[in-house]
DNA sequence: TTGTAGGCGTTATCAC
DNA sequence: GTGATAACGCCTACAA
């Protein structure tokens, strides 16, 4: 009974029990083909018997990699982010990686604190899944530090503020233009845009596309609201009180729901009196009434694309950006004329 | 220019640049009070200049703890789990811990694979946030291994299947009984129960409470469905086709929404023809129409309670279970008579 | 107050 | 095909 001291059995315990050297045990773990079938069996048996599990700490100390990626997300409790987290968790698992989750609560302070502790945490890559703007110089500097440490950073939305970051190369400007234009063409009246406070990179694209679509003389109705139901509901209520609005393009599905509830509270029916469109596609959009017409990429597709990019980055390959295209998923809240 | 080789600067680089020993640098990091103000400044300056960050790998190899907790969740894209993940992420951060996220997709195979790799990943604690049943012996064995390694496991719902696991000590049986009874008393007709497939520990509590409330002769309408909107919608549709139902108690909010949509598709109005109640409280419940009346603890409260338990477990303290009480949040889908 | 030295568990290099 | 040995970066007795 070569009892391992207490707690973990180490590679040495296994070696002793199997009557071989540490090196051989290590080989069985990492290059089983370079070892005799006989010793292989012996070692495996010993490892099993001792419930041996190699120490991740020792391993990463030795070879520099941790097998971990960090997922920084604006707010996991929002449906799009939740779906993204789910997909990324699964795909990371397939790639043999684990995922560290950091919920930012849309706070740049929080983001900065996380970014600053990441190099020390030791992650192999970072996925930055937020549409929030990065304004503080310290945040950018923290990103630079990650880059210096050779840790790739991927973003789910194109952003010029995050230097060195890889992104999907997807631009919402044209989709937003087309959507705004279609809503304006539905004859309900002026179209408004609901974007997150601080207007991040995604918001800027939406605003640009929205402005592109505005016919001369049409009012510019761009409203900033917190990224959730409550914020959007309040903002939409205020908007509807002060302006005549026939269509609302909301960045997220919860924001679209908020806008719809605000409209309903004012006796407006969707889509009869007012049409509504969301910039993200999540299952929830089909589950509410009226079901929400959405635009562009779903969380799963985003997640897949990001993870492919990530796999390439981790393997040191040059990443060919998969073209992501926006499509309109027509439901009840807005049915474009055709 | 004491250039650190390439990549990371180590404690030794800092020591050299500051003209002190490694020990002193380490002390500056861990026991700053035991060091002269002068050397403290010198070392801090050097560390700053080199962008030094201590290696988490080396640290945990040395002292055995990783500063990481694993969060295993049935499906993060579901609102309750998303909210839980958010809360736990924030609280863990406050405690100085990082969170590894593992989405189980309600698959026990996945769960087992994760559990088996956890000791090797090196986490300080595990939060098991799923209501799914644990049936395979390998799963239980994997839990035992964690226990042997001294890694505490916390669950969000009381379960007798997970040996050694700490849980909140909250039982849904009585709340489920009261809710069923109230719905039955509303005079709409027989009450049905929608629970997740496989009926896990939470489901068993709901079923028990449901059965408690059934008056003699009332039909037992317990339906198992996947834990999401689609599954519940289909199950509710089938149920409504084969039985006369006046009330539905659904385990989750998405399931309740699915039931409501199925009812609507059959021309039934909620709550006029049919009342609906959900066993979990999430913001979404207030955002849909009809807004859903819910029962018992919210994700944040659960998250807080779990993290308090966790903090105690990690500190080796005996954990006093905070009493969690179920409350009814009355919205549109069911207004109890009073 | 500060420095010296040894070891945490693993893998890579080099011999045999 | 297998084994000895030296790191990886940090912490902590123990000594000075």
XYZ file of C-alpha atoms (C1' of nucleotides) in Angstrom:
708
model
C 0.000 0.000 0.000
C 1.989 2.974 -1.249
C -0.438 5.387 0.312
C -0.151 8.846 -1.213
C 0.561 11.135 1.724
C -2.887 12.644 2.022
C -4.890 14.450 -0.531
C -3.494 14.285 -4.047
C -1.411 11.494 -5.453
C 1.494 12.789 -7.497
C 3.227 11.485 -10.546
C 5.906 10.166 -8.234
C 3.467 8.023 -6.277
C 2.283 6.508 -9.520
C 5.846 5.908 -10.659
C 6.744 4.119 -7.451
C 3.621 1.967 -7.464
C 4.192 1.020 -11.097
C 7.884 0.490 -10.532
C 8.984 2.963 -13.181
C 10.355 6.505 -13.281
C 8.465 9.785 -13.262
C 9.520 10.315 -16.837
C 7.765 7.177 -17.954
C 4.581 8.119 -16.188
C 4.692 11.505 -17.815
C 5.161 9.811 -21.189
C 2.178 7.587 -20.616
C 0.179 10.736 -20.060
C 1.469 12.742 -22.986
C 2.985 10.431 -25.593
C 1.490 7.003 -24.944
C 2.703 5.760 -28.317
C 6.333 6.056 -27.259
C 5.982 3.494 -24.519
C 5.711 -0.312 -24.363
C 2.223 -1.729 -24.214
C 3.323 -3.524 -21.090
C 4.510 -0.530 -19.086
C 1.611 1.465 -20.434
C -0.827 -0.946 -18.824
C 1.165 -1.079 -15.598
C 1.275 2.678 -15.278
C -2.343 3.151 -16.207
C -3.368 0.635 -13.585
C -1.317 2.358 -10.937
C -2.695 5.755 -11.887
C -6.216 4.430 -11.723
C -5.694 2.809 -8.392
C -4.371 6.008 -6.887
C -7.039 8.152 -8.510
C -4.222 10.141 -9.957
C -4.923 13.462 -11.628
C -2.056 15.574 -12.904
C -1.803 18.994 -11.294
C -2.888 21.748 -13.629
C -0.782 24.220 -11.688
C 2.439 22.273 -12.105
C 1.657 21.649 -15.710
C 1.085 25.266 -16.612
C 4.035 26.386 -14.575
C 6.093 24.050 -16.685
C 4.746 24.683 -20.164
C 3.275 28.140 -19.925
C -0.236 27.353 -21.056
C -3.253 27.089 -18.800
C -5.940 25.654 -21.032
C -8.196 28.485 -19.977
C -9.906 31.283 -21.828
C -11.569 34.277 -20.226
C -15.049 35.288 -21.299
C -15.870 38.892 -20.439
C -19.486 39.638 -20.970
C -21.588 42.784 -20.575
C -24.377 41.032 -18.658
C -24.871 37.252 -18.764
C -28.408 37.538 -17.572
C -29.366 39.116 -20.889
C -30.527 36.518 -23.390
C -27.996 37.204 -26.120
C -25.055 37.056 -23.764
C -26.444 33.962 -22.080
C -26.686 32.196 -25.414
C -23.199 33.304 -26.289
C -21.823 32.039 -22.992
C -23.507 28.715 -23.547
C -22.120 28.256 -27.040
C -18.665 29.365 -26.045
C -18.656 27.059 -23.055
C -19.501 24.089 -25.271
C -17.068 24.904 -28.032
C -14.273 25.633 -25.594
C -14.908 22.262 -24.043
C -14.576 20.609 -27.433
C -11.254 22.357 -27.895
C -10.088 21.182 -24.498
C -10.317 24.593 -22.894
C -12.082 25.827 -19.807
C -13.909 29.123 -19.612
C -13.502 31.780 -16.931
C -16.645 33.863 -16.767
C -16.511 37.523 -15.827
C -19.763 39.460 -15.775
C -19.009 43.127 -16.301
C -22.430 44.531 -15.425
C -21.683 47.008 -18.215
C -19.192 48.744 -15.955
C -15.910 49.873 -17.389
C -14.404 49.982 -13.921
C -15.235 46.347 -13.538
C -13.821 45.617 -16.968
C -10.593 47.347 -16.124
C -10.200 45.487 -12.857
C -10.746 42.201 -14.650
C -8.377 43.018 -17.473
C -5.705 43.960 -15.006
C -5.912 40.720 -13.130
C -6.103 38.516 -16.203
C -2.391 38.215 -16.969
C -1.853 37.123 -13.404
C -4.739 34.693 -13.594
C -2.995 33.155 -16.527
C -5.394 32.684 -19.394
C -4.525 31.649 -22.921
C -6.993 33.975 -24.611
C -9.676 36.545 -23.908
C -13.093 36.911 -25.467
C -14.477 40.377 -24.934
C -18.232 40.189 -25.484
C -19.591 43.617 -24.820
C -20.878 46.395 -26.988
C -19.955 49.026 -24.442
C -17.574 51.792 -25.277
C -14.052 51.749 -23.887
C -13.217 55.280 -22.887
C -10.700 55.231 -20.060
C -7.068 55.138 -21.108
C -6.333 52.612 -18.366
C -8.620 50.120 -20.038
C -6.778 50.415 -23.310
C -3.506 50.168 -21.511
C -4.653 46.984 -19.805
C -5.453 45.600 -23.236
C -1.981 46.526 -24.382
C -0.494 44.658 -21.465
C -2.408 41.553 -22.498
C -1.009 41.939 -25.979
C 2.521 42.279 -24.633
C 2.006 39.061 -22.749
C 1.029 37.392 -25.985
C -2.556 36.807 -24.951
C -4.894 37.199 -27.921
C -8.068 39.201 -27.425
C -11.139 38.557 -29.550
C -14.168 40.787 -29.662
C -17.669 39.937 -30.773
C -18.113 43.291 -32.389
C -15.708 45.282 -34.501
C -14.095 47.986 -32.448
C -11.381 50.465 -33.177
C -10.924 51.252 -29.501
C -9.445 47.873 -28.602
C -6.045 47.841 -30.213
C -4.652 44.519 -31.353
C -8.010 42.817 -30.859
C -9.318 40.354 -33.409
C -12.936 40.646 -34.350
C -15.453 39.063 -36.634
C -15.288 41.830 -39.173
C -19.008 42.260 -39.129
C -20.509 45.681 -39.642
C -24.050 46.533 -38.578
C -24.124 49.795 -40.497
C -25.643 48.538 -43.725
C -28.128 46.188 -42.000
C -29.214 49.061 -39.774
C -29.641 51.300 -42.786
C -31.723 48.740 -44.628
C -33.864 48.037 -41.575
C -34.478 51.702 -40.821
C -35.319 52.342 -44.418
C -37.771 49.457 -44.522
C -39.475 50.617 -41.333
C -39.692 54.186 -42.580
C -41.188 52.851 -45.791
C -43.952 51.085 -43.897
C -45.763 54.386 -43.591
C -46.220 54.431 -39.829
C -44.186 57.549 -39.271
C -40.710 58.593 -38.150
C -38.316 55.884 -37.024
C -36.405 56.084 -33.753
C -33.286 54.261 -32.635
C -32.733 52.870 -29.138
C -29.093 52.186 -28.319
C -27.143 51.473 -25.159
C -25.843 54.334 -23.047
C -22.417 55.563 -23.946
C -22.862 54.352 -27.505
C -20.172 51.768 -28.001
C -18.789 50.454 -31.283
C -21.941 48.514 -32.077
C -24.104 51.507 -31.226
C -22.010 53.680 -33.517
C -22.599 51.312 -36.395
C -26.317 51.304 -35.726
C -26.395 55.083 -35.517
C -24.461 55.444 -38.748
C -26.764 53.079 -40.606
C -29.786 54.748 -39.082
C -28.613 58.171 -40.189
C -27.800 56.833 -43.652
C -31.416 55.811 -44.052
C -32.994 59.022 -42.854
C -34.612 60.998 -45.607
C -33.862 64.729 -45.622
C -35.951 66.543 -43.081
C -36.817 63.450 -41.078
C -36.212 63.906 -37.336
C -33.139 62.294 -35.842
C -34.508 60.245 -32.985
C -31.535 58.547 -31.353
C -32.139 57.613 -27.740
C -29.564 56.223 -25.322
C -30.830 53.832 -22.688
C -29.417 51.196 -20.354
C -29.026 47.854 -22.120
C -32.081 46.221 -20.618
C -35.830 46.063 -20.436
C -36.355 48.658 -17.722
C -34.069 51.235 -19.263
C -35.600 50.867 -22.688
C -39.125 50.950 -21.370
C -38.510 54.222 -19.554
C -36.673 55.749 -22.498
C -39.330 54.683 -24.981
C -42.057 56.062 -22.737
C -40.335 59.441 -22.636
C -39.738 59.331 -26.364
C -43.344 58.525 -27.217
C -44.499 61.348 -24.997
C -42.448 63.948 -26.748
C -42.472 62.836 -30.363
C -44.625 61.132 -32.939
C -42.968 57.802 -33.670
C -43.965 55.119 -36.151
C -41.085 52.704 -35.820
C -38.426 51.762 -33.289
C -35.156 50.010 -33.980
C -33.910 48.621 -30.665
C -30.426 47.224 -30.167
C -31.501 44.194 -28.137
C -34.575 42.036 -27.719
C -35.195 43.013 -24.078
C -34.947 46.639 -25.174
C -37.460 45.955 -27.937
C -39.809 44.352 -25.417
C -39.433 47.389 -23.188
C -40.318 49.665 -26.098
C -43.357 47.571 -26.949
C -44.627 47.643 -23.373
C -44.167 51.402 -23.250
C -46.153 51.730 -26.464
C -48.900 49.464 -25.185
C -49.157 51.506 -22.024
C -49.942 54.464 -24.271
C -52.607 52.577 -26.165
C -50.453 52.004 -29.235
C -50.660 48.607 -30.842
C -47.647 46.856 -32.368
C -47.363 46.474 -35.317
C -50.548 48.296 -36.271
C -49.653 51.710 -34.910
C -45.958 51.253 -34.413
C -43.441 48.762 -35.778
C -40.522 47.436 -33.764
C -37.329 45.659 -34.769
C -34.460 44.274 -32.720
C -30.813 44.177 -33.732
C -30.116 40.790 -32.172
C -31.699 37.397 -32.679
C -32.488 35.275 -29.622
C -35.090 32.563 -28.977
C -36.965 34.890 -26.654
C -37.894 37.059 -29.641
C -40.235 34.312 -30.834
C -41.733 33.659 -27.421
C -43.172 37.060 -26.553
C -46.299 38.654 -27.961
C -46.070 40.307 -30.311
C -43.163 38.153 -31.478
C -40.262 40.379 -32.375
C -38.819 40.727 -35.838
C -35.044 40.667 -35.620
C -31.999 41.463 -37.594
C -28.648 39.838 -38.076
C -26.594 37.189 -36.408
C -27.785 34.856 -33.678
C -25.804 34.197 -30.522
C -24.899 30.687 -31.576
C -23.578 31.799 -34.931
C -21.584 34.524 -33.235
C -20.278 32.079 -30.700
C -19.236 29.558 -33.319
C -17.501 32.197 -35.381
C -15.681 33.595 -32.383
C -14.496 30.188 -31.311
C -13.242 29.370 -34.770
C -11.294 32.608 -34.732
C -10.050 31.700 -31.285
C -8.951 28.244 -32.309
C -6.952 29.752 -35.130
C -5.395 32.353 -32.881
C -4.416 29.743 -30.294
C -2.909 27.543 -32.959
C -0.962 30.519 -34.258
C -2.739 30.314 -37.571
C -3.802 33.337 -39.509
C -7.523 33.613 -39.084
C -9.628 33.839 -42.208
C -12.639 35.888 -41.168
C -15.792 33.995 -41.917
C -18.241 36.349 -43.569
C -21.203 36.917 -41.295
C -24.283 38.205 -42.982
C -27.278 39.899 -41.492
C -30.647 38.487 -42.232
C -34.087 39.638 -41.296
C -36.124 37.187 -39.233
C -39.655 38.377 -39.807
C -42.121 37.916 -36.958
C -45.045 39.951 -35.721
C -43.599 43.250 -34.579
C -42.660 44.336 -38.086
C -43.556 42.806 -41.414
C -41.817 44.685 -44.206
C -43.810 45.515 -47.284
C -42.702 43.632 -50.372
C 17.604 48.053 -18.993
C 17.225 44.718 -17.216
C 15.064 43.385 -19.978
C 13.042 40.384 -18.827
C 13.919 37.596 -21.213
C 10.778 37.744 -23.309
C 7.207 37.524 -22.252
C 6.667 37.595 -18.504
C 8.850 39.304 -15.978
C 9.457 37.142 -12.952
C 9.954 37.931 -9.333
C 13.663 37.583 -9.948
C 13.717 40.274 -12.600
C 12.008 42.626 -10.194
C 14.430 41.701 -7.431
C 17.424 42.419 -9.617
C 16.068 45.725 -10.865
C 15.227 46.820 -7.329
C 18.530 45.565 -6.004
C 16.975 43.260 -3.425
C 16.332 39.548 -3.036
C 13.402 37.501 -4.288
C 12.228 37.103 -0.745
C 11.827 40.796 -0.290
C 9.841 41.125 -3.466
C 7.602 38.294 -2.372
C 7.112 40.042 0.957
C 6.194 43.279 -0.720
C 3.506 41.309 -2.505
C 2.168 39.357 0.441
C 3.135 41.084 3.680
C 3.882 44.681 2.752
C 3.779 45.707 6.404
C 6.879 43.679 7.168
C 9.073 45.716 4.896
C 10.698 49.147 5.058
C 8.818 51.965 3.408
C 11.944 52.633 1.431
C 12.420 49.164 -0.071
C 8.682 48.901 -0.514
C 8.720 51.895 -2.815
C 11.817 50.668 -4.646
C 10.304 47.253 -5.267
C 6.926 48.607 -6.260
C 8.566 50.920 -8.748
C 10.558 48.086 -10.248
C 7.500 45.852 -10.441
C 5.550 48.596 -12.129
C 8.272 49.330 -14.598
C 8.494 45.684 -15.616
C 4.730 45.280 -15.694
C 5.231 42.448 -13.307
C 2.362 40.081 -12.528
C 2.939 37.079 -10.295
C 2.275 33.747 -11.965
C -0.923 32.140 -10.776
C 0.435 28.738 -11.745
C 3.531 29.031 -9.596
C 1.522 30.433 -6.766
C -1.049 27.656 -6.689
C 1.590 25.016 -7.164
C 3.216 26.394 -4.078
C 0.238 26.942 -1.794
C -2.341 24.518 -3.103
C -5.164 26.952 -3.734
C -6.159 28.296 -7.108
C -8.573 31.092 -6.287
C -11.049 29.524 -8.645
C -14.515 28.114 -8.212
C -16.368 26.052 -10.790
C -19.941 26.923 -11.664
C -21.818 24.045 -13.271
C -25.107 25.152 -14.651
C -27.926 23.320 -16.421
C -28.259 25.894 -19.179
C -26.928 29.456 -18.849
C -29.104 30.709 -21.623
C -32.162 30.184 -19.432
C -33.015 33.331 -17.495
C -32.792 31.910 -13.987
C -29.392 30.372 -14.588
C -28.188 33.504 -16.323
C -29.134 35.593 -13.327
C -27.499 33.115 -11.015
C -24.298 33.142 -13.047
C -24.250 36.916 -12.957
C -24.704 37.116 -9.201
C -22.168 34.410 -8.538
C -19.657 36.044 -10.836
C -19.964 39.323 -8.942
C -19.864 37.819 -5.476
C -16.954 35.570 -6.326
C -15.117 38.613 -7.553
C -15.725 40.352 -4.239
C -14.297 37.334 -2.461
C -11.244 37.379 -4.687
C -12.223 34.295 -6.623
C -12.616 33.642 -10.329
C -15.419 31.569 -11.799
C -15.050 28.707 -14.263
C -18.271 28.331 -16.189
C -19.422 24.939 -17.402
C -22.714 24.754 -19.258
C -24.109 21.257 -18.906
C -26.881 21.520 -21.495
C -28.828 19.358 -19.054
C -26.698 16.381 -20.010
C -25.475 14.053 -17.321
C -22.733 12.795 -19.616
C -21.468 16.324 -19.883
C -21.736 16.743 -16.146
C -19.730 13.628 -15.531
C -17.009 14.662 -17.935
C -16.741 18.013 -16.230
C -16.732 16.564 -12.737
C -13.993 14.174 -13.707
C -11.729 16.861 -15.021
C -12.344 19.268 -12.173
C -9.800 17.922 -9.691
C -7.178 18.158 -12.382
C -8.286 21.677 -13.274
C -7.697 22.554 -9.703
C -10.636 24.472 -8.314
C -11.216 25.432 -4.715
C -14.936 24.753 -4.740
C -17.784 23.661 -6.975
C -21.252 25.128 -7.325
C -23.645 22.678 -8.891
C -26.603 24.656 -10.194
C -28.882 22.202 -11.868
C -32.195 20.658 -10.961
C -31.489 17.592 -13.084
C -31.412 14.158 -11.543
C -28.102 12.386 -11.043
C -28.634 8.776 -11.947
C -25.379 7.284 -13.184
C -23.145 5.822 -10.498
C -20.100 7.325 -12.224
C -21.457 10.778 -11.544
C -21.802 10.093 -7.853
C -18.383 8.563 -7.810
C -16.942 11.663 -9.432
C -18.550 13.683 -6.658
C -16.941 11.416 -4.118
C -13.566 11.988 -5.690
C -14.046 15.724 -5.312
C -14.852 15.191 -1.674
C -11.748 13.085 -1.197
C -9.715 15.888 -2.661
C -11.226 18.228 -0.119
C -13.130 20.267 -2.667
C -16.479 21.408 -1.272
C -19.530 21.055 -3.485
C -22.533 23.324 -3.064
C -25.877 22.797 -4.707
C -28.617 25.319 -5.324
C -31.303 22.795 -4.561
C -31.477 20.203 -1.817
C -30.515 16.816 -3.156
C -30.010 13.483 -1.535
C -28.256 12.106 -4.598
C -25.161 14.239 -4.233
C -23.385 12.910 -1.205
C -21.374 15.341 0.902
C -22.838 18.305 -0.953
C -23.882 21.417 0.941
C -27.170 22.951 -0.024
C -29.414 25.805 0.931
C -31.796 23.653 2.864
C -34.758 24.989 0.979
C -37.701 22.754 0.209
C -40.218 23.530 -2.519
C -42.711 20.987 -1.314
C -44.810 23.211 0.894
C -44.729 26.196 -1.493
C -45.788 23.882 -4.318
C -48.613 22.525 -2.215
C -49.850 25.985 -1.295
C -49.632 27.174 -4.882
C -51.430 24.156 -6.296
C -54.083 24.461 -3.687
C -54.617 28.143 -4.418
C -54.881 27.493 -8.146
C -57.314 24.639 -7.623
C -59.343 26.922 -5.406
C -59.655 29.504 -8.162
C -62.376 27.430 -9.728
C -60.918 27.097 -13.210
C -60.601 23.340 -13.113
C -57.970 20.678 -12.508
C -54.376 21.797 -11.984
C -51.471 20.292 -13.919
C -47.763 20.294 -13.124
C -45.005 20.803 -15.712
C -41.601 19.596 -14.562
C -38.286 18.890 -16.249
C -37.643 15.517 -17.817
C -36.113 12.952 -15.544
C -37.608 14.687 -12.508
C -34.648 15.738 -10.439
C -34.597 16.685 -6.780
C -36.413 19.954 -7.353
C -38.990 18.241 -9.530
C -39.579 15.672 -6.823
C -40.311 18.384 -4.311
C -42.724 20.036 -6.690
C -44.448 16.735 -7.407
C -44.744 15.934 -3.721
C -46.232 19.310 -2.913
C -48.516 19.069 -5.913
C -49.805 15.673 -4.834
C -50.252 16.925 -1.275
C -52.648 19.548 -2.546
C -54.720 17.316 -4.771
C -58.185 16.717 -3.431
C -59.359 13.079 -3.533
C -60.533 12.133 -6.965
C -58.744 14.981 -8.740
C -56.712 13.824 -11.733
C -52.948 13.620 -11.323
C -51.627 15.674 -14.203
C -47.849 15.555 -13.955
C -46.097 16.176 -17.247
C -42.387 15.885 -17.888
C -40.923 18.233 -20.493
C -37.511 19.572 -21.474
C -36.540 22.543 -19.330
C -37.332 25.192 -21.902
C -39.934 27.075 -23.854
C -40.214 24.691 -26.787
C -40.461 21.571 -24.704
C -43.085 23.032 -22.413
C -45.090 24.453 -25.278
C -45.304 21.076 -26.972
C -46.072 19.247 -23.740
C -48.731 21.732 -22.735
C -50.311 21.513 -26.178
C -50.568 17.749 -25.874
C -51.888 18.029 -22.344
C -54.577 20.538 -23.250
C -55.667 18.326 -26.092
C -56.219 15.310 -23.913
C -57.487 16.785 -20.660
C -59.516 19.603 -19.255
C -57.092 21.835 -17.388
C -57.782 24.951 -15.368
C -54.374 25.698 -13.952
C -50.733 24.967 -14.727
C -47.827 25.064 -12.321
C -44.662 25.264 -14.408
C -41.196 24.800 -12.964
C -39.605 27.694 -14.850
C -40.661 30.970 -16.423
C -39.808 29.925 -19.995
C -41.853 26.779 -19.407
C -44.732 28.904 -18.139
C -44.497 31.070 -21.244
C -44.557 27.952 -23.399
C -47.679 26.757 -21.596
C -49.367 30.110 -22.057
C -48.602 30.159 -25.777
C -49.964 26.655 -26.159
C -53.129 27.697 -24.386
C -53.490 30.799 -26.525
C -53.094 28.718 -29.650
C -56.143 26.790 -28.480
C -58.168 29.924 -27.892
C -57.790 29.823 -24.116
C -57.133 33.103 -22.375
C -54.830 33.425 -19.380
C -55.879 34.016 -16.635
C -59.550 34.030 -17.608
C -59.810 30.437 -18.789
C -56.621 29.065 -17.349
C -54.252 30.256 -14.630
C -50.491 29.790 -14.784
C -47.803 29.995 -12.146
C -44.042 29.596 -12.341
C -41.790 28.119 -9.678
C -38.948 30.571 -10.247
C -38.782 34.336 -10.148
C -36.890 36.162 -12.897
C -37.256 39.658 -14.361
C -38.596 38.191 -17.583
C -41.731 37.115 -15.742
C -42.763 40.759 -15.467
C -41.927 41.577 -19.078
C -44.156 39.172 -20.960
C -47.905 39.427 -21.478
C -49.628 38.160 -19.543
C -47.044 38.848 -16.853
C -46.355 35.675 -14.942
C -47.127 35.152 -11.299
C -44.205 33.407 -9.648
C -43.267 31.550 -6.565
C -40.240 31.466 -4.335
C -36.692 32.602 -4.428
C -35.166 34.848 -7.056
C -31.864 34.094 -8.743
C -30.060 36.876 -6.919
C -31.238 35.711 -3.538
C -30.202 32.181 -4.384
C -26.854 33.398 -5.648
C -26.189 35.451 -2.536
C -27.139 32.604 -0.250
C -24.993 30.145 -2.153
C -22.002 32.429 -2.068
C -22.367 33.013 1.636
C -22.398 29.276 2.132
C -19.387 29.042 -0.133
C -17.457 31.697 1.715
C -18.043 29.811 4.943
C -17.009 26.509 3.406
C -13.829 28.007 1.990
C -12.967 29.579 5.297
C -13.539 26.229 6.989
C -16.375 27.686 9.019
C -19.498 25.768 9.791
C -22.184 27.192 7.600
C -25.358 28.384 9.266
C -28.039 27.858 6.614
C -29.858 31.078 5.986
C -33.583 30.398 5.940
C -34.954 30.981 2.455
C -38.636 31.541 2.255
C -40.919 31.235 -0.716
C -43.112 34.149 -1.526
C -45.749 34.603 -4.142
C -45.136 37.426 -6.610
C -48.572 38.103 -7.974
C -48.803 39.267 -11.576
C -51.336 38.708 -14.319
C -51.250 34.986 -15.026
C -52.762 34.053 -11.680
C -54.314 36.262 -9.051
C -55.260 34.170 -6.021
C -58.618 34.781 -4.426
C -58.381 36.393 -1.028
C 14.567 44.049 8.253
C 16.510 41.227 4.782
C 18.699 37.126 2.509
C 19.566 31.863 1.588
C 17.896 27.672 0.174
C 14.653 24.043 -0.770
C 10.715 22.257 -2.790
C 5.617 22.342 -4.725
C 4.482 18.526 -9.488
C 5.350 18.493 -14.025
C 7.826 18.133 -18.515
C 12.087 18.657 -21.629
C 16.804 17.436 -22.373
C 19.984 14.431 -22.395
C 22.044 10.249 -21.547
C 21.849 5.176 -21.345
C 12.272 2.293 -24.564
C 13.531 4.152 -20.217
C 15.722 6.937 -16.539
C 18.273 10.800 -14.099
C 18.187 15.740 -13.762
C 17.192 20.373 -14.247
C 14.208 23.834 -14.615
C 9.246 26.543 -14.610
C 8.071 30.965 -10.575
C 6.748 31.341 -6.227
C 6.575 31.015 -0.951
C 8.490 30.134 3.596
C 11.343 28.194 7.339
C 15.444 29.391 8.926
C 19.621 32.189 9.373
C 21.998 36.384 9.521
